[in-house]
Coordinates of C-alpha atoms (C1' of nucleotides) in Angstrom, one line a residue:
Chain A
X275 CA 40.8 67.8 90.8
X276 CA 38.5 64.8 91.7
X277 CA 41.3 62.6 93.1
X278 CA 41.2 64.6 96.2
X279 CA 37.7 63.0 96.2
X280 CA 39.3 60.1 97.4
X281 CA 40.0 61.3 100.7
X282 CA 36.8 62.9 101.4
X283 CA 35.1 59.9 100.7
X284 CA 37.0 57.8 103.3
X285 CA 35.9 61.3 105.8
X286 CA 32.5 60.3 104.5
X287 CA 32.6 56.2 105.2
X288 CA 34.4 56.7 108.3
X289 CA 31.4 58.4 109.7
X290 CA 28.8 56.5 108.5
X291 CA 27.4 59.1 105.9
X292 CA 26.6 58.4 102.3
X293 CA 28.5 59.8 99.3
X294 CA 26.0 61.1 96.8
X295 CA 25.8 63.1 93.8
X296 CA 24.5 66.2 95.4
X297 CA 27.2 66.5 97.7
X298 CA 29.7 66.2 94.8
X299 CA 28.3 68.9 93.2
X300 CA 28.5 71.5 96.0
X301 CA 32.1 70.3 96.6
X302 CA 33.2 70.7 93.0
X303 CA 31.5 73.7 93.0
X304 CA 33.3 75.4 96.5
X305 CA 36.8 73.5 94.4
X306 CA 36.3 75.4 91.2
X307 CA 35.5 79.0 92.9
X308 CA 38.4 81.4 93.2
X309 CA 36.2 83.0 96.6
X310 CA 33.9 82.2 99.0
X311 CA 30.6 81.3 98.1
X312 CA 27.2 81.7 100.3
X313 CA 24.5 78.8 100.3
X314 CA 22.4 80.8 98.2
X315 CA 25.2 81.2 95.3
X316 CA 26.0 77.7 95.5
X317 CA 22.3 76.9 94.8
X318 CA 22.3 79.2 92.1
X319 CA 25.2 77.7 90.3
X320 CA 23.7 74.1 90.3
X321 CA 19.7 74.2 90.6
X322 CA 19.8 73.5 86.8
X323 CA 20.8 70.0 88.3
X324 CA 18.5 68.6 90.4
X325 CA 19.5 70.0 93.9
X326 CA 17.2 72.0 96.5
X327 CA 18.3 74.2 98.5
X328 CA 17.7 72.8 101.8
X329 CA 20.0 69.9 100.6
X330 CA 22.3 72.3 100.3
X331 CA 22.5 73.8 103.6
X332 CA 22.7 70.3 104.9
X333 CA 25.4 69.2 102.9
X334 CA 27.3 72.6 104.3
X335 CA 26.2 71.6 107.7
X336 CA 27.9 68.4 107.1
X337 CA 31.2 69.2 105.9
X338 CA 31.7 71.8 108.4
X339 CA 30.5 68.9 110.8
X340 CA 33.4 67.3 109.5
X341 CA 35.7 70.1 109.0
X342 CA 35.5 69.8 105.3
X343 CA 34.4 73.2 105.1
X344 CA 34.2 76.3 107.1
X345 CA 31.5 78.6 107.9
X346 CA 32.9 82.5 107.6
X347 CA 30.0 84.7 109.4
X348 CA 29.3 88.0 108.2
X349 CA 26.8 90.1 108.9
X350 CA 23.9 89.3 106.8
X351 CA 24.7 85.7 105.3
X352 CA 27.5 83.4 105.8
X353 CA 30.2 81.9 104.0
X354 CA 31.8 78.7 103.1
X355 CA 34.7 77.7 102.1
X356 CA 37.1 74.8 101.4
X357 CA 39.1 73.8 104.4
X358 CA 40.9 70.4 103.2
X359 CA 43.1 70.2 100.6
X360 CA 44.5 73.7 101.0
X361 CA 47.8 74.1 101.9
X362 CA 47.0 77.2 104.1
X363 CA 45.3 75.9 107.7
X364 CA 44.8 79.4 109.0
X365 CA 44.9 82.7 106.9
X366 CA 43.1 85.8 106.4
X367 CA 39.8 86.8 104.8
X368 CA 39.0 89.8 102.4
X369 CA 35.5 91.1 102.0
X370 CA 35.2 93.9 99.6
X371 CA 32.1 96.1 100.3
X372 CA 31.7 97.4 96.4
X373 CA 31.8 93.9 95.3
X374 CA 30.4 91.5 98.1
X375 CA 33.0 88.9 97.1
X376 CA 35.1 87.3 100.0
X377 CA 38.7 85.6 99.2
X378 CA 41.6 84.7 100.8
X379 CA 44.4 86.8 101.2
X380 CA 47.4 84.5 99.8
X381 CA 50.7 86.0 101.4
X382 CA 53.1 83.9 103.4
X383 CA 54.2 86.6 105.3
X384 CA 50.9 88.1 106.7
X385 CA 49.5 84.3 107.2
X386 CA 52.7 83.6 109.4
X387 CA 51.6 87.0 111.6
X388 CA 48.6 85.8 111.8
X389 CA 49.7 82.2 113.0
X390 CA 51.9 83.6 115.5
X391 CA 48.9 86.0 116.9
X392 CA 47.1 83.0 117.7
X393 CA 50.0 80.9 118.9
X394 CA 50.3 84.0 121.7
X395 CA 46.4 84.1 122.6
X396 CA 46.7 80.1 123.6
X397 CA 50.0 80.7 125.3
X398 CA 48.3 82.6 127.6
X399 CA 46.5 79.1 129.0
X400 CA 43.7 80.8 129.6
X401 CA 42.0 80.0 126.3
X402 CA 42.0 76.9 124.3
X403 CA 41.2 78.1 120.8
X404 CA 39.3 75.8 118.7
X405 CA 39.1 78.1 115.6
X406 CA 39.2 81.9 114.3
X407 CA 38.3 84.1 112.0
X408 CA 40.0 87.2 110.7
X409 CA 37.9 89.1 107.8
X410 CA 39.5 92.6 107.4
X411 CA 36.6 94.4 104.9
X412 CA 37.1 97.5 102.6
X413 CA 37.5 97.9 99.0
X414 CA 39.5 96.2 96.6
X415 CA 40.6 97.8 93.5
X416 CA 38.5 95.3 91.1
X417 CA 36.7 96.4 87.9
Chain B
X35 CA 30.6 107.3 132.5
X36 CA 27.8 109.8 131.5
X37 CA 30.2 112.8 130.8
X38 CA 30.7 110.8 127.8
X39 CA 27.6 111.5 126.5
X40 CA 28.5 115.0 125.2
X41 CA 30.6 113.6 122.6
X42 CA 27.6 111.4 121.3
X43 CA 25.1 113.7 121.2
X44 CA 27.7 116.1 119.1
X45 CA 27.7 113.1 116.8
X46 CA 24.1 112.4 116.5
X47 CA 23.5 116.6 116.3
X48 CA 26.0 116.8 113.6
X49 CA 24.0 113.9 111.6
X50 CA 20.3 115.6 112.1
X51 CA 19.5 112.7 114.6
X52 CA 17.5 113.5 117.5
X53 CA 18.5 112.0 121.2
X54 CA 16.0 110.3 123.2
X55 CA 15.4 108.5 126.3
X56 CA 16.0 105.1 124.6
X57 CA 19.2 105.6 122.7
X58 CA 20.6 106.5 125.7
X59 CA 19.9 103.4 127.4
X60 CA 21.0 101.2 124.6
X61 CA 24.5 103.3 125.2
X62 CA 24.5 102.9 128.5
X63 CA 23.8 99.0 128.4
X64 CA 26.9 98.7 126.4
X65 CA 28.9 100.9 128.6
X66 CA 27.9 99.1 131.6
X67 CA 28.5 95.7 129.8
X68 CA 31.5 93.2 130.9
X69 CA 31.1 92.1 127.1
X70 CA 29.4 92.6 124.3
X71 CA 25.6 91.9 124.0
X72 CA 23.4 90.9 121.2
X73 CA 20.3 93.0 120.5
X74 CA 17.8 90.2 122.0
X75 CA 20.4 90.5 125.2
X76 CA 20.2 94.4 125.5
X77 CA 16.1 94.3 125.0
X78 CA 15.5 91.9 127.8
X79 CA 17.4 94.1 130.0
X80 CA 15.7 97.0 129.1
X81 CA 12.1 95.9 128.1
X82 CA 10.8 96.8 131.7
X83 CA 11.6 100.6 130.4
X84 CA 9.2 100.9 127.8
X85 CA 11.3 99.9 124.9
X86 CA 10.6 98.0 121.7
X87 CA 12.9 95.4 119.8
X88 CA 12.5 97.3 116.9
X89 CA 13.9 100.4 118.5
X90 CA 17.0 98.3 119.7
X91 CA 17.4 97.6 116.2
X92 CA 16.7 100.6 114.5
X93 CA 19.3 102.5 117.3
X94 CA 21.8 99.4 117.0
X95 CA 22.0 100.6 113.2
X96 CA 21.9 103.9 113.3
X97 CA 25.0 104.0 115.7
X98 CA 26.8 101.3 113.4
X99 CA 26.1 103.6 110.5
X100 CA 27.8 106.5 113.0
X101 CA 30.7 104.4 113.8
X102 CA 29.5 104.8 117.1
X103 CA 28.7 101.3 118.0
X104 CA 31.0 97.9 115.9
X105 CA 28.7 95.1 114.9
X106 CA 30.4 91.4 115.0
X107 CA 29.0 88.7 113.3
X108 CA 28.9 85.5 114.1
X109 CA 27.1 82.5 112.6
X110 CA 23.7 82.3 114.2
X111 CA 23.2 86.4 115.9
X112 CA 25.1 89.6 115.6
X113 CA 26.8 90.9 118.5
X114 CA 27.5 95.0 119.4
X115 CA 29.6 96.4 121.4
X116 CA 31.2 100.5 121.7
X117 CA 33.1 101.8 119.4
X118 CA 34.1 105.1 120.9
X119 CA 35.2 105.7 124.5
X120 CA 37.9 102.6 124.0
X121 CA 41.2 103.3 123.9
X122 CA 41.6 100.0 121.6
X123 CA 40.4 100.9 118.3
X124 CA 42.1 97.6 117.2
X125 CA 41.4 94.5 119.2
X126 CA 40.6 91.1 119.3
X127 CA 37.2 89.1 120.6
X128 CA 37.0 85.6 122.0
X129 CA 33.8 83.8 122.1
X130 CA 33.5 80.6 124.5
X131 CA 31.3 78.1 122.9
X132 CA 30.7 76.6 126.3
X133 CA 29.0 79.8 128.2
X134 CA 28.6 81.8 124.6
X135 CA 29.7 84.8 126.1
X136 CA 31.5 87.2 123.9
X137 CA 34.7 89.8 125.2
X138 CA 37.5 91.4 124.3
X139 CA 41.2 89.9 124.6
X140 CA 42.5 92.5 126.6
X141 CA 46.5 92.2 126.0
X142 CA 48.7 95.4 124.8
X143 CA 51.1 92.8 123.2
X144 CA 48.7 91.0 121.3
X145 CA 46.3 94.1 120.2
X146 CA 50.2 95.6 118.7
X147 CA 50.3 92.4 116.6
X148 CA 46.8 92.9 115.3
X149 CA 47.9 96.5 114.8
X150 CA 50.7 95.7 113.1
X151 CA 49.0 92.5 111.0
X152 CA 46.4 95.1 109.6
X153 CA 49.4 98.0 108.7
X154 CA 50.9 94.9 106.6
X155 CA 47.9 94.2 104.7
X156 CA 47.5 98.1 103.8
X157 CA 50.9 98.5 102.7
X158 CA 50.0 95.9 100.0
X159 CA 48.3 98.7 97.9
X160 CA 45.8 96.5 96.6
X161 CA 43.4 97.0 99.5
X162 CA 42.1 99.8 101.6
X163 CA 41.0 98.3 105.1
X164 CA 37.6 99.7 106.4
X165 CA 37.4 97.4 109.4
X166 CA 38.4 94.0 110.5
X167 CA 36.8 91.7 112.7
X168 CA 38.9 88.7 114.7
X169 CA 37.3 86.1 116.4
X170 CA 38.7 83.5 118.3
X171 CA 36.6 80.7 119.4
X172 CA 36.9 78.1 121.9
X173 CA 36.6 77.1 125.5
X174 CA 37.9 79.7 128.6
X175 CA 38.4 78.2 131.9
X176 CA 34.7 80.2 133.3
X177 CA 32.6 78.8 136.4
Chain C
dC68 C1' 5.4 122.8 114.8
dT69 C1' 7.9 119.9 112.1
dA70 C1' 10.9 116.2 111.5
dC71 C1' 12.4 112.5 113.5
dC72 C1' 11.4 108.7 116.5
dT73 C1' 8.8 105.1 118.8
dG74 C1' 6.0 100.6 119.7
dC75 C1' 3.5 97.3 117.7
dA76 C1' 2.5 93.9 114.4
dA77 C1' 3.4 92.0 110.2
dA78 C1' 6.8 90.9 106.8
dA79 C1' 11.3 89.6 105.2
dC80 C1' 15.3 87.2 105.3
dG81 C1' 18.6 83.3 105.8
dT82 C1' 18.4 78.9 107.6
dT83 C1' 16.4 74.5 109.6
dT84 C1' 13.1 70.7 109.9
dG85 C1' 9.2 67.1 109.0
dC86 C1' 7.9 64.1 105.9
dA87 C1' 7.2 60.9 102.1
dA88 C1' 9.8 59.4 98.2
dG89 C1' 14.4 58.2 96.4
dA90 C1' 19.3 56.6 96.2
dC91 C1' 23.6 54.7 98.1
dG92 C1' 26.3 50.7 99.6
Chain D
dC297 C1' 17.1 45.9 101.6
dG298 C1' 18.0 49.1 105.4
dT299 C1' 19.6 53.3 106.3
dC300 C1' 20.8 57.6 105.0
dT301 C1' 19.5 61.3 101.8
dT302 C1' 16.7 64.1 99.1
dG303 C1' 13.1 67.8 97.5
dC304 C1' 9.4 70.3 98.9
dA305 C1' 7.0 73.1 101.8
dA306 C1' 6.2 74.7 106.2
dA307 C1' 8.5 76.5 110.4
dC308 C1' 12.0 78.8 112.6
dG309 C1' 14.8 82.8 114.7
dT310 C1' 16.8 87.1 113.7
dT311 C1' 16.3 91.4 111.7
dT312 C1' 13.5 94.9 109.0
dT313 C1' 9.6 97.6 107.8
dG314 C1' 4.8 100.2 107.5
dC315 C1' 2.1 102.8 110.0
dA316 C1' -0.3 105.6 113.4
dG317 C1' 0.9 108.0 117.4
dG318 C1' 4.6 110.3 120.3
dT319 C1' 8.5 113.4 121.4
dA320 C1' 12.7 116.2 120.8
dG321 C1' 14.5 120.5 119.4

DNA sequence: CTACCTGCAAAACGTTTGCAAGACG
DNA sequence: CGTCTTGCAAACGTTTTGCAGGTAG
């Protein structure tokens, strides 16, 4: 897992910004989760280690800066979630509203629809997409 | 565009909710709206008639909670727009980070894809879709 | 009349920022 | 060593809430 760290941190020297053990921590931690976590949850998982909260906003803010990470918007609080060294560039989010955890929904087929949907909007040449977001929300049948 | 209202104030009837002067206006604001509006948006254009933030809000919610009105995040404000009266239950927005204006892609071949995107998730069993929201984001060609 | 609704101001919430101290390269 | 980064606390912008007065049905 922390060989990909070797590409992150040429992302990190190429832009003049410092590798440190904080930001190592928070990208472990968004490696390690099986969903999406919030700023708050990420805080929670690692305050026991010498990290403040506002450094971990930042250190979100800069990753998505560098498309590291991306920010999923919902309602109350937002999301983040790992956007390198995944194999799937665009694909679908689940929020289930019993449980309040968000995931990706990992299926070829519906992650193909969903690239051709946006292939269409940009064919239109009236729109230059930069980015998108598809969060269906409902229930999950989780324990 | 007022006729509508009869179906709405069935809804809020039905729910023990009282109609007044400034739900209406809120409703109407959307109606009247090219795209959708955030709740700072629909107070400056109504403030001159004697109504609060707070009661933009607290309406905002209570016609979310009716199904009424669809709230769509994004990462810094939450935009509204109607619910009922559009013949596209299923659709998808676009918000240009250049003029931050928020709308609906109108296009019957792309909304079918959407359609058809969110049927394929269902049939999966292991979900049950409430809502969705899709956002694209990016640049449109706007003076 | 009664319950629901409003406006206002204050509070709450997630997020950002200023600053002095600390750490990376 | 210089620059970028951190932790803390204070500030910020959006959204919610408590309350006394107002209004719909």
């Amino acid at each position: 897992m922390k060989e990909n760290l070797i590409w992150y941190k040429e992302i990190l020297a190429d832009h003049g910004i410092k590798n440190t053990r904080q930001k190592e921590l928070i990208l472990l931690e968004l490696m390690q989760s099986s969903c999406h976590l919030t700023a708050e949850e990420i805080y929670q998982h690692l305050k026991t280690k010498r990290i403040g909260l506002a450094t971990v906003y930042r250190c979100l803010k800069v990753f998505v800066n560098l498309e590291i990470v991306k920010e999923i918007p919902m309602v109350e609080v937002n999301y983040y979630e790992l956007k390198i060294f995944s194999k799937k560039p665009l694909h679908i989010h689940f929020k289930c509203s019993n449980c309040n955890v968000m995931f990706d929904i990992d299926d070829i087929d519906i992650n193909l629809d969903y690239i051709k949907l946006n292939e269409k909007v940009e064919k239109k040449r009236e729109f230059e997409v930069k980015d998108a977001n598809i969060t269906l929300m409902g229930l999950i049948f989780c324990s």
